[in-house]
Amino acid sequence: NMAAISYFAIPFKNRKAKNYNSLFMKEMKRITKLLDDIYEGSPWIDVNLTATLEKLSAVQAAKKVATQRNTIWEKVNHLITWRLNVLQRIQDKTISSPANYFSPVRDSSEEAWLNTLDKLEDSQVQWRLVLKKFKKKDLEKTYPTNSMSDYDHILGIVQQDAYHRCQIVLLAKVV
C-alpha cells in the first residue's frame, strides 16, 4: 500500500512522481500533527505541554528543585529559543548557536511567566505556518554549519519538544 509508505523511505531519485508528492504532503501533515499533539493535542503518552504549563504559577515555574538543575521556566525558554533557532535555519538563515540556550530567569513575575507562555504559543504558530508552506525540495537541503538536512532539523524539534515536555511534566509534579 503506497499510502502507508513514508515519503522518506523512497529513494531520492524516485521522488519526482506524482504519487510521491502526495506522500510528501502526508509526511508534512504527520510532522505537524506530532508537534501539535506534543504541544496541546493528544499525544500517545496522554500528556501535552500546554496542559501542564497552564496549571503552573510563576513561582512554581521558577522553582529550582535541585542546584545545578534547570527550572521549568528555563526549560520553556530553552524550547522557545531552539524552536526559533531551527526555524531560522530551515528558512536559509545561517546563525551562530550560543551554548545550549539555558539562561536564568531574571523577572519571575506572573506577567513575565504569561509572556513566556505567549512566546511559546507564538513559536508554535510560526512552526505551523512554516511547515504548511514547506517545499519538498527544501527537505533535502543541508545546513552549512552542521551538514544536517532540513528534515533532520524538523524531526529534531519534534524530538526536543517530546524530551523536554517529559522533563517538564516530571518537574511539575514536585514543584
Short mmCIF file of C-alpha atoms in Angstrom, two decimals:
data_model
loop_
_atom_site.label_atom_id
_atom_site.label_comp_id
_atom_site.label_asym_id
_atom_site.label_seq_id
_atom_site.Cartn_x
_atom_site.Cartn_y
_atom_site.Cartn_z
CA ASN A 1 0.00 0.00 0.00
CA MET A 2 1.72 3.16 -1.25
CA ALA A 3 -0.15 5.43 1.21
CA ALA A 4 1.44 3.68 4.18
CA ILE A 5 4.99 4.24 2.91
CA SER A 6 6.78 7.30 4.20
CA TYR A 7 7.98 9.77 1.62
CA PHE A 8 11.45 9.37 3.06
CA ALA A 9 11.51 5.59 2.51
CA ILE A 10 11.55 6.31 -1.24
CA PRO A 11 14.97 6.69 -2.90
CA PHE A 12 15.60 10.34 -3.72
CA LYS A 13 15.84 9.75 -7.48
CA ASN A 14 12.31 8.27 -7.47
CA ARG A 15 10.62 11.09 -5.55
CA LYS A 16 9.53 13.10 -8.56
CA ALA A 17 6.47 11.01 -9.48
CA LYS A 18 3.04 12.45 -8.71
CA ASN A 19 2.15 9.87 -6.05
CA TYR A 20 5.32 10.76 -4.16
CA ASN A 21 4.18 14.39 -3.99
CA SER A 22 1.12 13.22 -2.08
CA LEU A 23 3.37 11.16 0.21
CA PHE A 24 5.39 14.32 0.92
CA MET A 25 2.21 16.20 1.85
CA LYS A 26 1.11 13.35 4.12
CA GLU A 27 4.53 13.33 5.78
CA MET A 28 4.36 17.08 6.47
CA LYS A 29 0.86 16.65 7.93
CA ARG A 30 2.15 13.86 10.18
CA ILE A 31 5.02 16.02 11.40
CA THR A 32 2.66 18.94 12.07
CA LYS A 33 0.30 16.62 13.95
CA LEU A 34 3.19 15.33 16.09
CA LEU A 35 4.19 18.90 17.00
CA ASP A 36 0.57 19.83 17.70
CA ASP A 37 -0.05 16.73 19.82
CA ILE A 38 3.03 17.33 21.96
CA TYR A 39 2.11 21.00 22.33
CA GLU A 40 -1.63 20.88 23.02
CA GLY A 41 -3.15 17.77 21.50
CA SER A 42 -3.49 14.14 22.47
CA PRO A 43 -0.05 12.55 22.24
CA TRP A 44 0.23 8.82 22.79
CA ILE A 45 1.57 9.34 26.33
CA ASP A 46 -1.59 11.37 27.09
CA VAL A 47 0.12 14.48 28.50
CA ASN A 48 0.70 17.61 26.46
CA LEU A 49 2.87 20.62 27.15
CA THR A 50 0.25 23.36 27.48
CA ALA A 51 -1.99 21.36 29.83
CA THR A 52 0.99 21.03 32.16
CA LEU A 53 2.27 24.60 31.86
CA GLU A 54 -1.05 26.40 32.26
CA LYS A 55 -1.51 24.85 35.72
CA LEU A 56 1.74 26.36 36.99
CA SER A 57 2.24 29.71 38.66
CA ALA A 58 5.31 31.83 38.05
CA VAL A 59 6.64 30.77 41.47
CA GLN A 60 6.31 27.10 40.57
CA ALA A 61 7.82 27.57 37.12
CA ALA A 62 10.82 29.43 38.57
CA LYS A 63 11.45 26.97 41.44
CA LYS A 64 14.74 25.06 41.39
CA VAL A 65 14.24 21.53 42.66
CA ALA A 66 18.00 20.93 42.86
CA THR A 67 21.09 23.06 42.49
CA GLN A 68 22.72 22.91 39.06
CA ARG A 69 19.37 21.89 37.52
CA ASN A 70 17.16 23.98 35.29
CA THR A 71 13.76 25.23 36.33
CA ILE A 72 10.63 24.58 34.31
CA TRP A 73 10.76 28.19 33.16
CA GLU A 74 14.35 27.84 31.99
CA LYS A 75 13.37 24.70 30.07
CA VAL A 76 10.48 26.56 28.42
CA ASN A 77 12.84 29.38 27.43
CA HIS A 78 15.22 26.76 26.05
CA LEU A 79 12.40 25.22 23.98
CA ILE A 80 11.38 28.60 22.60
CA THR A 81 14.93 29.60 21.70
CA TRP A 82 15.73 26.32 19.92
CA ARG A 83 12.40 26.33 18.09
CA LEU A 84 13.12 29.84 16.79
CA ASN A 85 16.74 28.98 16.02
CA VAL A 86 15.78 25.98 13.90
CA LEU A 87 13.01 27.94 12.18
CA GLN A 88 15.68 30.38 11.02
CA ARG A 89 17.91 27.53 9.87
CA ILE A 90 15.25 25.89 7.72
CA GLN A 91 14.48 29.29 6.23
CA ASP A 92 18.05 29.61 4.94
CA LYS A 93 19.48 31.83 7.68
CA THR A 94 22.92 30.86 8.92
CA ILE A 95 23.15 31.79 12.58
CA SER A 96 25.50 31.11 15.44
CA SER A 97 24.32 28.92 18.28
CA PRO A 98 25.25 30.00 21.80
CA ALA A 99 25.92 27.37 24.44
CA ASN A 100 22.65 25.47 24.62
CA TYR A 101 20.37 28.40 25.47
CA PHE A 102 19.80 27.79 29.16
CA SER A 103 19.82 31.09 30.98
CA PRO A 104 18.46 32.14 34.36
CA VAL A 105 15.07 33.83 34.60
CA ARG A 106 15.59 37.49 35.52
CA ASP A 107 11.95 38.51 36.05
CA SER A 108 9.88 35.86 37.84
CA SER A 109 6.62 37.79 37.98
CA GLU A 110 3.29 36.28 36.88
CA GLU A 111 3.21 38.73 33.99
CA ALA A 112 6.64 37.59 32.80
CA TRP A 113 5.54 33.93 33.06
CA LEU A 114 2.45 34.64 30.98
CA ASN A 115 4.64 36.47 28.43
CA THR A 116 6.86 33.38 28.25
CA LEU A 117 3.83 31.18 27.60
CA ASP A 118 2.73 33.62 24.88
CA LYS A 119 6.18 33.36 23.27
CA LEU A 120 5.88 29.58 23.31
CA GLU A 121 2.46 29.84 21.65
CA ASP A 122 3.88 32.23 19.05
CA SER A 123 6.65 29.74 18.26
CA GLN A 124 4.03 27.02 17.75
CA VAL A 125 2.08 29.26 15.36
CA GLN A 126 5.28 30.07 13.44
CA TRP A 127 6.15 26.37 13.13
CA ARG A 128 2.70 25.51 11.81
CA LEU A 129 2.91 28.29 9.21
CA VAL A 130 6.38 27.29 8.04
CA LEU A 131 5.51 23.60 7.81
CA LYS A 132 2.35 24.39 5.87
CA LYS A 133 4.35 26.29 3.21
CA PHE A 134 7.37 24.00 3.22
CA LYS A 135 8.55 22.79 -0.18
CA LYS A 136 9.54 19.22 -0.91
CA LYS A 137 12.87 20.26 -2.41
CA ASP A 138 13.84 22.06 0.81
CA LEU A 139 13.79 18.95 2.98
CA GLU A 140 16.98 17.67 1.37
CA LYS A 141 18.86 20.97 1.88
CA THR A 142 21.70 20.83 4.33
CA TYR A 143 22.56 23.47 6.84
CA PRO A 144 26.11 24.72 6.24
CA THR A 145 27.48 24.61 9.78
CA ASN A 146 26.37 21.11 10.77
CA SER A 147 25.50 19.37 7.47
CA MET A 148 22.11 18.26 8.78
CA SER A 149 19.18 18.31 6.39
CA ASP A 150 16.12 20.46 6.99
CA TYR A 151 14.24 17.21 7.57
CA ASP A 152 16.74 16.29 10.32
CA HIS A 153 16.25 19.72 11.91
CA ILE A 154 12.46 19.46 11.79
CA LEU A 155 12.43 16.00 13.37
CA GLY A 156 14.97 17.24 15.90
CA ILE A 157 12.47 19.84 17.10
CA VAL A 158 9.78 17.17 17.43
CA GLN A 159 12.20 15.06 19.47
CA GLN A 160 13.30 18.01 21.59
CA ASP A 161 9.73 19.03 22.32
CA ALA A 162 8.86 15.48 23.40
CA TYR A 163 12.00 15.15 25.54
CA HIS A 164 11.61 18.47 27.37
CA ARG A 165 7.84 18.04 27.68
CA CYS A 166 8.52 14.87 29.71
CA GLN A 167 11.07 16.67 31.89
CA ILE A 168 8.60 19.50 32.50
CA VAL A 169 5.79 17.07 33.38
CA LEU A 170 8.02 15.35 35.93
CA LEU A 171 9.25 18.63 37.43
CA ALA A 172 5.67 19.93 37.66
CA LYS A 173 4.87 17.03 40.00
CA VAL A 174 7.43 18.19 42.56
CA VAL A 175 7.14 21.99 42.46
#
